[in-house]
Each structure stands twice: as C-alpha cells, then as structure tokens.
Amino acid sequence: MEVTRSNFKDNLGKIYEAIEEADFLAIDGEFSGISDGPSVSALTNGFDTPEERYQKLKKHSMGFLLFQFGLCTFKYNLTEAKYVMKSFNFYIFPKPFSRTSPDVKFVCQSSSIDFLANQGFDFNKVFCNGIPYLNQEEERQLREQYDEKRSQANGAGTLSYVSPNATKHPVTIPEDQKKFIENVVERIEELLQKEESSSLELEPCTGFQRKLIYQMLSWKYPKGIHVETVETDKKERYIIVSKVDEEERKRREQVKQVKEQEELNDAVGFSRVIHAIANSRKLVVGHNMLLDVMHTIHQFYCPLPEELGEFKEVTTCVFPRLLDTKLMASTAPFKETISNTSLAELEKRLKERPFSPPKVESAEGFPSYDTASEQLHEAGYDAYITGLCFISMASFLGSFLSPPKNPVSANSKLIEPFFNKLFLMRVMDIPYLNLEGPDLEPKRDHVLYVTFPKEWKTSDLYQLFRAFGKIQVSWIDDTSAFVSLSQPEQVQIAVNTSKYAESYRIQTYAEYSENKHGEKRQGKRKWTEDGWKEVEAKRLKPQTLPPLLQSRFCNFASFTATSTVGKRSMSPIEEESDSDGDEVEEAALDPSDPLEESTDDGKMAKKFKRAKREEDAAGDITTASSTLFEVPDMW
C-alpha cells in the first residue's frame, strides 16, 4: 500500500492494527545519498573498528534524507499454515507545516538520485506529497509553544489571537504604523455598532502588523470579539474579527484547541509510525540495516549521540529486538550454501534446496508483490523480500530440531543469537556491531599501517611488499592504507626495514592504534591530506564471545574476511548498489607477477629480502607459517 500525505491519516488506523497484530516486522529505507565526502570504499575500510565505522557514517551519511520507508508486517495463520502479509510503502518529506516549524536542510548525491530515477522512483510523490515528521525534541518544542499560548490566554482574549506579548496595558505603536492601527480600530468600532454585521475581514498585512493588531485588540476589547488569522492558497495571511458572546467565544476556543492538536499530530506525521513500532516491542528485521537504523533514529527520534556506546543504548530503547538477515546469511550454517548475500540473490537462493520458500499471502485489501518482477529499491518491496528471507532461514534452523519445527517463532531461542547484531559491511574481521555489549576486538597482529606519498597506487604497495608473498590492501585515504601479511612473524621485519625509508613509513597496527588513542586523550584531531577523515576512534574494551555464540547454528567467530583493492574505482552509488554482495577481489601479490618496478622499489624489495635472511639466520623469527583470513568470494 502506497502511503503519502494525502492518505496517511485515513490509513493510520490500519497501520497501527497491522503492527499490533504482527508476529514480526520487516523494514527498509531509501536515501537521497550515501556519503557526502569519501567514496563508499573509503567510508567502509576493511579494518574499521565499530567505533570508527559509526563515526564515519554519523559524519558523512546523516546529512542525507530517508525519503522512502518500507514496512511489511507478517502474521502466521495457524489454521491455513501460511503467513499473512501487509505491506506499506511510505513517502516521506519534512515539509514545514507552519512558519514556526523546523525548516530541514538535507543534501542529495547525484549518483544516488540517478540510480533511483533509473529504477523508476517517483520523486514527485516525495517532494509534493511526502508525509512530514518531527523528532522528539522538535515535537516537545512545538507542544511547548501551544502550551505557552494557552497559559498566556486571559479573560480578555482567546487562544485564537493572544500573542506571546499580549498585555493589559496600552500598546506602544511605532509612528509609521499608527495610521494603520487607527484605521483598524475604526473599522472594528463600526462592526460593533452595526447589528447586521457579524464579522470583518481585514486586508492581508505583514506579520509585524498582525502582531500589533493582536496586542491592541487584546487590550482595547477584552470581551465581545473573536480574532483569528487565516491563510489563503497563495500563502497570504489576513485577520478575521467576529462579534461573539462569551459562550460562543468559549466554543470557538475549544474548536481552535482541537484544530491545533490536529495540526500538531499532522506535524509529527510519520514519526507516529516509528513510535508505534517501538512501543510494540516486536522483532524488527532488516537487511544490511545499520544505515536504516541510524537514519531512523536520527530523523524520527533524536540526533545521533556522539559516542557509539550511547548510540547502542538509544537503539535498544527504540528497537529492543533487531535482526539483520545479511548477517544471518553470512553465518554458519548458511554461509556454507549461500555464496551471494545481496538481498535479491539471497531471496532467489532461499527458494532452492536445502531451503524452501515460505507460503505468504497478502491480506485482503493489500496489494501483493510478484518476486518475479523484482521491484528492487522500492522500500516496501525490499522490506517484503527481507521478511521472506528471514522466514526461510528461520525455518531452515527449525529443520535441525527433532522433530523439525516449522514455522519458527520470532521469539524462538533458535534465532536469539542473531538479535541486536548489525552487519558491518566490508570489515574483514569484525562481522557485526553488537548492540548489547562490547564489540569483538580482533588481534590484528598481521596488519601494518603504511603512510606514503599521495601519488602512490595499489600497484606501488604490491611492489613494496612483493618479498612477503600474499598481501591484502585496504585503503584509508590517499596517503595511507592497511596492509595485511599472510605471516604475522613477518610484521616486525617490514617495520624494521622501513626505518631506512624516506618517502613512506610502516607501523604495526598496535602502534597505530595506540597513537590514535593518545591523540584522542590529548584532545587532538588528526586530518588526512584531503581533509575528510576525522580520527575519533575510542579504545575498545576486551571481550569474549557470549555463550549464545557457541550455538551449533550460529558461530559468529567463524566469519571470514575480505578486502577491496584498487583506489576508489567506482562511483558511490555503484558501490552502494552492489555492496550487499558484489565480488570482492583478493589483494594477493605473487612475487612472480610481472609488475613494473622502479629503482627505489627494487632496492626496497632487496632490503626486505636481506632483512628477512638476517632475521632467519639469527633465529629470531620462527619459520612457522600462519594462514591469513580466508577470503570468501562474496561478502
């Protein structure tokens, strides 16, 4: 069901009912962009910590607008052994409902807009008929404005025209406005003296002039009139003065209060749906949903907190139970049979053996989706197939029980290990952000932090480390990158040989991390040459895997790692559109590969080899090899 500003109020009851009766909810969002600075490959570095990833997304993604929100509710019909689905596709736009309401600024990314346009996205529905919204602080301020008007109302005036500066004393009128006010007073005197006239329409005037009129009438005519401002279709505002007795004045005051309450509810708008989802305490399912959750909280609840720990607390208050189907599909026992976890490909794979597609039908009065037509990047459709994927994977877990269980409840212990863990895209060794506790803290003793001239490319790093065999490169910015070696014992050799270099520097990951923490403690900010990366990482606390993660169905420690190579080769929207499952190249260096070699690089390679021979001869380095993270074809 498409929901816009035109039919939002009429369908709000249906939305509430669908949320209340559902077993679980699936959501998805479409945005006006992804990153306002770095490309997506730089925004999602392979060795980000959860804190770093949060800070990057908070800084570079929250200026965009979530302008389409998909909600799909699923309820199991035990009698007919099928799920009944209700889908809603909301168009959202922060249209100011009055001159005092927030005037939201947001940015657009041309590649994202172009991508959605090519998918048939209707931007007119967003900008012309999008549902407004307020976050909690904006709603609080608006309610205070209304309360202030009521508290300042006295026996002389009505809520319709008492201004915040209403007074019982004569109003001081500027010289250039005296003639205008005198003319208004004369016309009101005529109105009061004529029995056949009941109201008077004043000509449109400025906001300052209306303020003077309100103040003058509040003082000069304490009883007998009712004053209100009316806005024309052309946004012109004028005042209507009516003769009323006390009973009629109170009636109109009550009507005005009801109208103001309706206006306030209209202004809160779509946020009421998010409040209903939060209050339901139902399981909310999404696919690669970190950005969806961050935007939802930032846009409809409150600005994102400065620290990751505070974000976790806010998120679990708003959404007590979240489940990310991309994380689920990337984890045992699913990862052995699912090679591509992008949403579209996952939905197709889960229709094949050993999985089975769920039986799902649309509720009466709700449109149905045809997965064969693939309406991808419509938020409502994406939410729908996310729900289908969850049902299929949950049922597969149920097949391990004796006897097998189908369907698997959204409250089942089988899926608890996946609760409140959000997939971290393209992070090699930290698969998820843990909303309910400390995040994983991998050792990373095989990782080097390398700084170098801006002109360097990936091939230069390959050449530099060619003596070390297989490597992986993860770019940070134009002058730095992480390089992971296949053998941790080679790390110190690389660091030692860089002492003689002039154009580059190599540090261990531990040294890099300690330096960053030291800068943080001293209150310093470190900026890269292109000026976009702000170092805001915090020291992570040690942790162990929770007991639930030892489950035979969910071994998060079994995650494998990936990396991207190349230097910002795709536009942000190309990367974003493929981010769920595009093939990730393995940054492996074969010493036998024919690479163009400069004189300096050749000397450096010889230094690496010589240093390694010296270390081996001295017996300081063990020759035992350790295997780098296995790199899957898909991430």
XYZ file of C-alpha atoms in Angstrom, residues 123-625:
503
model
C 10.329 11.832 -6.714
C 7.143 13.885 -7.198
C 5.440 11.753 -4.571
C 8.243 12.608 -2.138
C 8.518 16.344 -2.685
C 4.873 17.127 -3.481
C 3.055 14.685 -1.253
C 5.549 13.295 1.243
C 4.477 12.712 4.845
C 6.007 15.251 7.276
C 7.639 14.298 10.559
C 9.196 15.719 13.731
C 11.753 14.183 16.032
C 11.039 14.098 19.764
C 12.804 17.369 20.573
C 11.008 19.213 17.761
C 7.694 17.779 18.930
C 8.438 18.849 22.515
C 9.240 22.402 21.430
C 6.065 22.617 19.360
C 3.910 21.401 22.226
C 5.543 23.969 24.498
C 4.608 26.700 22.028
C 0.977 25.629 22.151
C 1.065 25.336 25.938
C 2.569 28.810 26.201
C -0.281 30.252 24.166
C -2.827 28.634 26.464
C -1.067 29.748 29.633
C -0.899 33.336 28.408
C -4.552 33.456 27.461
C -6.593 35.622 29.847
C -10.210 36.510 30.202
C -9.902 39.327 27.711
C -8.610 37.328 24.819
C -8.979 33.956 23.243
C -6.428 31.391 22.262
C -7.052 32.407 18.688
C -5.408 35.764 18.903
C -3.472 36.224 22.143
C 0.155 36.657 21.162
C 3.142 35.800 23.391
C 3.479 39.528 24.039
C -0.150 40.156 24.907
C -0.584 42.871 27.522
C -3.256 44.531 29.618
C -1.610 47.914 29.156
C -1.735 50.301 26.177
C 0.467 49.141 23.335
C 3.305 51.311 22.096
C 2.791 51.699 18.361
C 5.563 52.965 16.063
C 4.871 56.250 14.315
C 4.793 54.701 10.866
C 2.117 52.213 11.991
C -0.206 54.481 13.936
C -2.380 55.384 10.958
C -2.725 51.709 10.022
C -3.793 50.699 13.549
C -6.180 53.646 13.881
C -7.882 52.555 10.669
C -8.268 49.003 12.011
C -9.757 50.277 15.291
C -12.259 52.461 13.410
C -13.442 49.523 11.330
C -13.887 47.349 14.409
C -15.860 50.104 16.137
C -18.177 50.202 13.110
C -18.547 46.425 13.261
C -19.568 46.517 16.921
C -22.159 49.243 16.282
C -23.822 47.541 13.304
C -26.223 44.822 14.341
C -26.475 43.353 10.843
C -22.707 42.679 10.599
C -21.178 39.752 12.444
C -17.600 39.662 11.127
C -14.921 41.738 9.444
C -12.130 40.661 7.133
C -9.028 42.808 7.281
C -6.710 43.138 4.314
C -3.564 40.956 4.202
C -0.728 42.574 6.088
C 2.733 41.860 7.434
C 3.489 39.677 10.417
C 4.542 42.727 12.421
C 1.266 44.490 11.670
C -0.726 41.429 12.698
C 1.211 41.333 15.954
C 0.283 44.982 16.635
C -3.381 44.217 15.868
C -3.432 41.269 18.264
C -1.820 43.286 21.054
C -4.118 46.302 20.535
C -7.313 44.241 20.424
C -6.316 42.203 23.478
C -6.026 45.422 25.453
C -8.822 47.513 23.923
C -11.543 44.861 23.535
C -11.281 42.393 26.432
C -14.692 40.883 25.586
C -17.144 40.593 22.736
C -14.894 39.710 19.812
C -13.027 36.738 18.441
C -9.933 37.192 16.309
C -8.154 34.616 14.126
C -5.627 34.564 11.311
C -6.470 32.824 8.041
C -4.064 31.830 5.281
C -5.039 31.895 1.610
C -3.974 29.387 -1.056
C -1.319 31.902 -2.086
C 0.126 31.836 1.452
C -1.172 35.341 2.206
C -2.336 35.859 5.785
C -5.171 38.091 6.943
C -7.230 38.601 10.104
C -10.945 37.943 10.628
C -12.658 39.735 13.541
C -16.037 38.345 14.679
C -18.631 39.570 17.185
C -19.315 36.840 19.739
C -20.827 36.401 23.169
C -18.917 34.602 25.936
C -20.473 31.217 25.226
C -19.608 31.424 21.543
C -16.109 32.604 22.386
C -15.512 29.509 24.525
C -16.920 27.245 21.826
C -14.595 28.732 19.246
C -11.726 28.422 21.690
C -12.423 24.697 22.034
C -12.620 24.307 18.263
C -9.323 26.123 17.975
C -7.689 23.794 20.512
C -8.900 20.722 18.640
C -7.599 22.174 15.398
C -4.230 22.939 16.966
C -3.979 19.378 18.277
C -4.743 18.015 14.819
C -2.104 20.299 13.329
C 0.420 19.073 15.876
C -0.386 15.423 15.121
C -0.095 16.162 11.410
C 3.288 17.738 12.011
C 4.527 14.708 13.992
C 3.341 12.724 10.978
C 5.346 9.647 10.072
C 7.159 9.661 13.404
C 3.935 8.270 14.866
C 4.514 5.075 12.847
C 8.044 4.712 14.231
C 6.699 5.307 17.748
C 4.131 2.542 17.184
C 6.862 0.138 16.030
C 8.974 0.980 19.082
C 6.054 0.622 21.502
C 5.081 -2.749 20.036
C 8.423 -4.276 21.175
C 8.154 -6.614 18.167
C 11.114 -8.160 16.348
C 12.226 -5.811 13.536
C 14.042 -7.452 10.629
C 16.218 -5.681 8.043
C 18.937 -6.466 5.526
C 22.335 -4.805 5.995
C 20.361 -2.482 8.238
C 22.917 -0.350 10.097
C 22.255 2.730 7.937
C 18.484 2.138 8.099
C 18.605 2.085 11.899
C 20.902 5.118 12.162
C 18.761 7.218 9.809
C 15.522 6.155 11.508
C 16.753 7.202 14.946
C 18.427 10.376 13.679
C 15.431 11.502 11.632
C 12.472 10.480 13.777
C 13.796 10.339 17.353
C 16.871 12.408 18.135
C 20.233 13.440 16.672
C 22.696 10.576 16.885
C 24.794 10.553 20.079
C 28.481 11.429 19.908
C 29.665 8.075 21.241
C 28.955 4.565 19.983
C 28.043 3.331 23.467
C 25.294 5.944 23.749
C 24.034 5.026 20.281
C 23.699 1.413 21.397
C 21.668 2.450 24.439
C 19.342 4.646 22.365
C 18.895 1.982 19.713
C 17.974 -0.788 22.142
C 15.477 1.550 23.810
C 13.794 2.339 20.487
C 14.147 -1.131 18.951
C 14.523 -3.788 21.669
C 14.986 -6.607 19.134
C 16.637 -6.194 15.745
C 17.753 -8.918 13.350
C 19.937 -8.418 10.267
C 19.301 -11.024 7.559
C 22.608 -10.239 5.825
C 24.474 -11.166 8.996
C 22.315 -14.270 9.360
C 23.025 -15.388 5.784
C 26.765 -14.772 6.248
C 26.956 -17.052 9.284
C 27.067 -20.838 9.748
C 25.139 -22.895 8.842
C 24.002 -20.641 5.974
C 27.328 -19.429 4.623
C 28.292 -22.933 3.501
C 25.463 -22.933 0.942
C 24.910 -19.199 0.260
C 27.627 -17.545 -1.822
C 25.920 -14.213 -2.528
C 24.183 -12.392 0.305
C 22.841 -9.422 -1.654
C 19.113 -9.160 -0.990
C 17.914 -10.087 -4.485
C 20.292 -13.037 -4.837
C 19.598 -14.234 -1.309
C 15.861 -14.314 -1.971
C 16.454 -16.437 -5.091
C 18.854 -18.816 -3.340
C 16.448 -19.436 -0.464
C 13.895 -20.799 -2.933
C 16.249 -23.679 -3.752
C 17.303 -26.774 -1.834
C 18.095 -27.275 1.008
C 15.824 -24.314 1.739
C 12.144 -23.975 0.941
C 10.159 -20.827 0.100
C 7.558 -19.828 2.693
C 3.870 -19.671 1.954
C 2.934 -15.989 2.197
C -0.206 -14.219 1.027
C -1.261 -10.584 1.132
C -4.056 -9.622 3.477
C -7.381 -8.648 1.970
C -7.283 -5.079 0.710
C -3.496 -5.020 0.433
C -1.610 -5.293 -2.857
C 0.626 -8.296 -3.432
C 4.181 -8.342 -4.740
C 5.463 -10.598 -7.505
C 9.092 -11.520 -6.840
C 9.480 -12.492 -10.491
C 9.123 -8.823 -11.473
C 11.792 -7.704 -8.966
C 10.693 -4.248 -7.829
C 14.063 -3.758 -6.149
C 14.857 -0.436 -4.470
C 11.232 0.227 -3.695
C 11.388 0.218 0.093
C 8.130 -1.675 0.550
C 9.209 -4.465 -1.811
C 12.672 -4.726 -0.265
C 11.069 -4.997 3.180
C 8.810 -7.753 1.817
C 11.610 -9.948 0.439
C 13.649 -9.290 3.593
C 10.780 -10.845 5.535
C 10.668 -13.793 3.132
C 14.395 -14.395 3.603
C 14.039 -14.327 7.371
C 11.188 -16.848 7.338
C 13.118 -19.229 5.073
C 16.313 -19.095 7.140
C 14.441 -19.423 10.437
C 12.592 -22.480 9.062
C 15.923 -23.979 7.987
C 17.187 -23.687 11.556
C 13.998 -25.366 12.699
C 14.772 -28.345 10.466
C 17.722 -29.232 12.753
C 15.354 -29.964 15.629
C 13.883 -33.353 16.336
C 11.130 -33.344 15.347
C 11.643 -30.473 12.855
C 9.807 -27.275 13.687
C 8.059 -25.076 11.105
C 7.303 -22.248 11.398
C 9.898 -20.921 13.820
C 8.522 -18.238 16.102
C 10.041 -14.755 16.128
C 10.620 -15.376 19.853
C 12.369 -18.728 19.363
C 15.653 -19.500 21.101
C 16.944 -20.651 17.705
C 17.254 -17.108 16.394
C 18.253 -15.367 19.623
C 21.967 -15.467 18.739
C 21.224 -13.081 15.853
C 19.348 -10.493 17.931
C 20.779 -6.960 18.112
C 23.819 -7.622 15.956
C 24.044 -5.403 12.879
C 26.153 -6.426 9.897
C 29.317 -4.358 9.329
C 29.855 -4.118 5.595
C 33.353 -4.945 4.291
C 35.035 -5.216 7.668
C 37.482 -8.116 7.443
C 37.458 -9.488 10.962
C 34.546 -7.870 12.833
C 31.347 -9.171 11.239
C 28.837 -7.216 13.294
C 28.141 -4.313 15.612
C 26.954 -5.700 18.944
C 24.189 -3.512 20.357
C 24.019 -5.382 23.665
C 27.624 -5.428 24.773
C 31.275 -4.916 23.878
C 32.273 -5.443 20.281
C 34.706 -8.040 19.032
C 38.343 -6.941 19.294
C 40.498 -8.996 16.921
C 44.249 -9.154 17.483
C 45.308 -7.813 14.056
C 48.941 -8.677 14.703
C 49.365 -9.369 10.960
C 48.295 -5.849 9.925
C 50.563 -2.935 9.035
C 49.695 0.749 8.840
C 51.506 2.361 5.902
C 51.772 6.060 5.018
C 53.142 7.163 1.658
C 53.030 9.937 -0.983
C 49.675 10.878 -2.437
C 50.749 9.741 -5.910
C 51.091 6.073 -4.897
C 48.662 3.474 -6.195
C 47.801 -0.062 -5.172
C 50.462 -1.453 -7.512
C 53.107 0.550 -5.636
C 52.121 -1.161 -2.407
C 52.217 -4.551 -4.128
C 55.701 -3.778 -5.340
C 56.818 -2.568 -1.936
C 55.707 -5.764 -0.217
C 56.414 -8.229 -3.010
C 59.006 -10.054 -0.880
C 56.269 -11.010 1.583
C 54.101 -13.025 -0.761
C 50.356 -12.807 -0.421
C 49.066 -9.480 0.973
C 45.793 -7.610 1.287
C 45.441 -3.856 0.890
C 42.702 -1.765 2.485
C 42.818 1.939 1.647
C 42.205 4.527 4.368
C 42.717 7.680 2.306
C 45.028 8.998 -0.420
C 48.142 8.781 1.740
C 47.607 5.752 3.981
C 46.406 2.170 3.910
C 46.355 -1.022 5.926
C 48.376 -3.922 4.542
C 47.816 -7.388 5.997
C 50.512 -10.037 5.638
C 49.990 -13.771 5.427
C 52.514 -14.421 8.215
C 52.390 -12.313 11.411
C 56.050 -13.062 12.152
C 56.970 -11.009 9.077
C 55.451 -7.832 10.514
C 58.463 -6.765 12.550
C 60.774 -7.362 9.592
C 58.720 -4.944 7.490
C 58.685 -2.359 10.253
C 62.461 -2.603 10.788
C 63.297 -2.192 7.106
C 61.125 0.934 6.826
C 63.446 2.764 9.195
C 65.719 3.462 6.217
C 62.931 4.808 4.014
C 62.320 8.491 3.351
C 59.070 8.517 1.379
C 56.984 6.107 3.421
C 56.522 4.802 6.937
C 55.359 1.437 8.291
C 53.860 0.830 11.734
C 52.273 -2.163 13.389
C 48.532 -1.996 13.900
C 49.115 -1.893 17.673
C 51.367 1.189 17.319
C 48.864 2.846 15.006
C 46.010 2.179 17.404
C 47.973 3.423 20.428
C 48.921 6.644 18.634
C 45.299 7.297 17.767
C 44.197 6.704 21.329
C 46.910 9.055 22.559
C 45.718 11.784 20.229
C 42.172 11.229 21.417
C 43.180 11.551 25.048
C 45.052 14.774 24.332
C 42.017 16.220 22.616
C 43.741 16.468 19.241
C 42.268 15.914 15.817
C 44.207 14.275 13.022
C 43.190 15.087 9.448
C 44.347 13.428 6.263
C 45.634 15.422 3.296
C 42.282 15.551 1.520
C 40.643 16.766 4.731
C 37.698 14.376 5.091
C 38.798 11.755 7.614
C 38.446 12.713 11.260
C 40.042 10.358 13.698
C 37.596 9.748 16.525
C 38.251 6.123 17.495
C 37.970 5.068 21.125
C 39.827 2.294 22.915
C 37.714 -0.856 22.797
C 37.193 -2.944 25.881
C 38.380 -6.574 25.950
C 35.611 -9.052 25.480
C 34.835 -12.686 24.974
C 32.152 -14.226 22.859
C 28.821 -14.580 24.691
C 27.689 -18.136 25.430
C 24.934 -17.910 22.825
C 27.554 -17.624 20.122
C 28.754 -21.151 20.854
C 25.491 -22.433 19.354
C 25.856 -25.075 16.660
C 23.578 -22.956 14.496
C 25.393 -19.643 14.928
C 29.161 -19.449 15.136
C 29.964 -15.771 14.644
C 33.643 -16.467 15.288
C 33.695 -18.435 12.047
C 33.346 -15.303 9.938
C 35.889 -14.955 7.168
C 37.453 -11.804 5.885
C 37.516 -9.849 2.660
C 39.029 -6.733 1.243
C 38.702 -4.410 -1.687
C 41.617 -3.387 -3.801
C 42.058 -0.517 -6.176
C 41.672 3.122 -5.386
C 38.077 4.454 -5.390
C 37.305 2.884 -8.732
C 33.530 3.088 -8.533
C 31.048 5.888 -8.027
C 29.401 5.848 -4.586
C 26.077 4.630 -5.875
C 27.647 1.829 -7.884
C 29.401 0.661 -4.756
C 26.279 1.091 -2.658
C 24.063 -0.779 -5.060
C 26.452 -3.733 -5.137
C 27.500 -3.556 -1.523
C 25.265 -6.424 -0.420
C 27.030 -8.960 -2.493
C 29.452 -7.791 -5.117
C 32.516 -9.919 -5.711
C 35.470 -8.698 -3.719
C 38.909 -9.070 -5.231
C 41.652 -10.749 -3.271
C 44.612 -8.412 -2.950
C 47.184 -11.141 -3.318
C 50.674 -10.485 -4.551
C 52.529 -13.235 -6.368
C 56.257 -12.441 -6.476
C 56.352 -13.917 -9.963
C 53.785 -11.467 -11.312
C 55.254 -9.072 -13.893
C 54.953 -5.686 -12.202
C 56.592 -2.503 -13.381
C 59.394 -1.860 -10.910
C 61.054 1.458 -10.122
C 64.656 1.718 -8.920
C 63.588 2.679 -5.397
C 61.058 -0.123 -5.216
C 63.675 -2.638 -6.378
C 66.080 -1.515 -3.696
C 63.346 -1.670 -1.084
C 62.426 -5.222 -2.094
C 66.067 -6.258 -1.768
C 66.198 -4.664 1.696
C 63.135 -6.691 2.721
C 64.720 -9.922 1.497
C 68.091 -9.155 3.079
C 66.478 -8.238 6.407
C 64.441 -11.426 6.365
C 67.517 -13.581 5.698
C 69.374 -11.874 8.533
C 66.466 -12.408 10.944
C 66.112 -16.051 9.927
C 69.877 -16.637 10.272
C 69.834 -15.191 13.770
C 66.975 -17.483 14.711
C 64.878 -14.580 15.963
C 61.897 -15.345 13.762
C 60.115 -18.653 13.621
C 59.550 -20.140 10.221
C 56.143 -21.487 11.050
C 53.565 -20.006 8.721
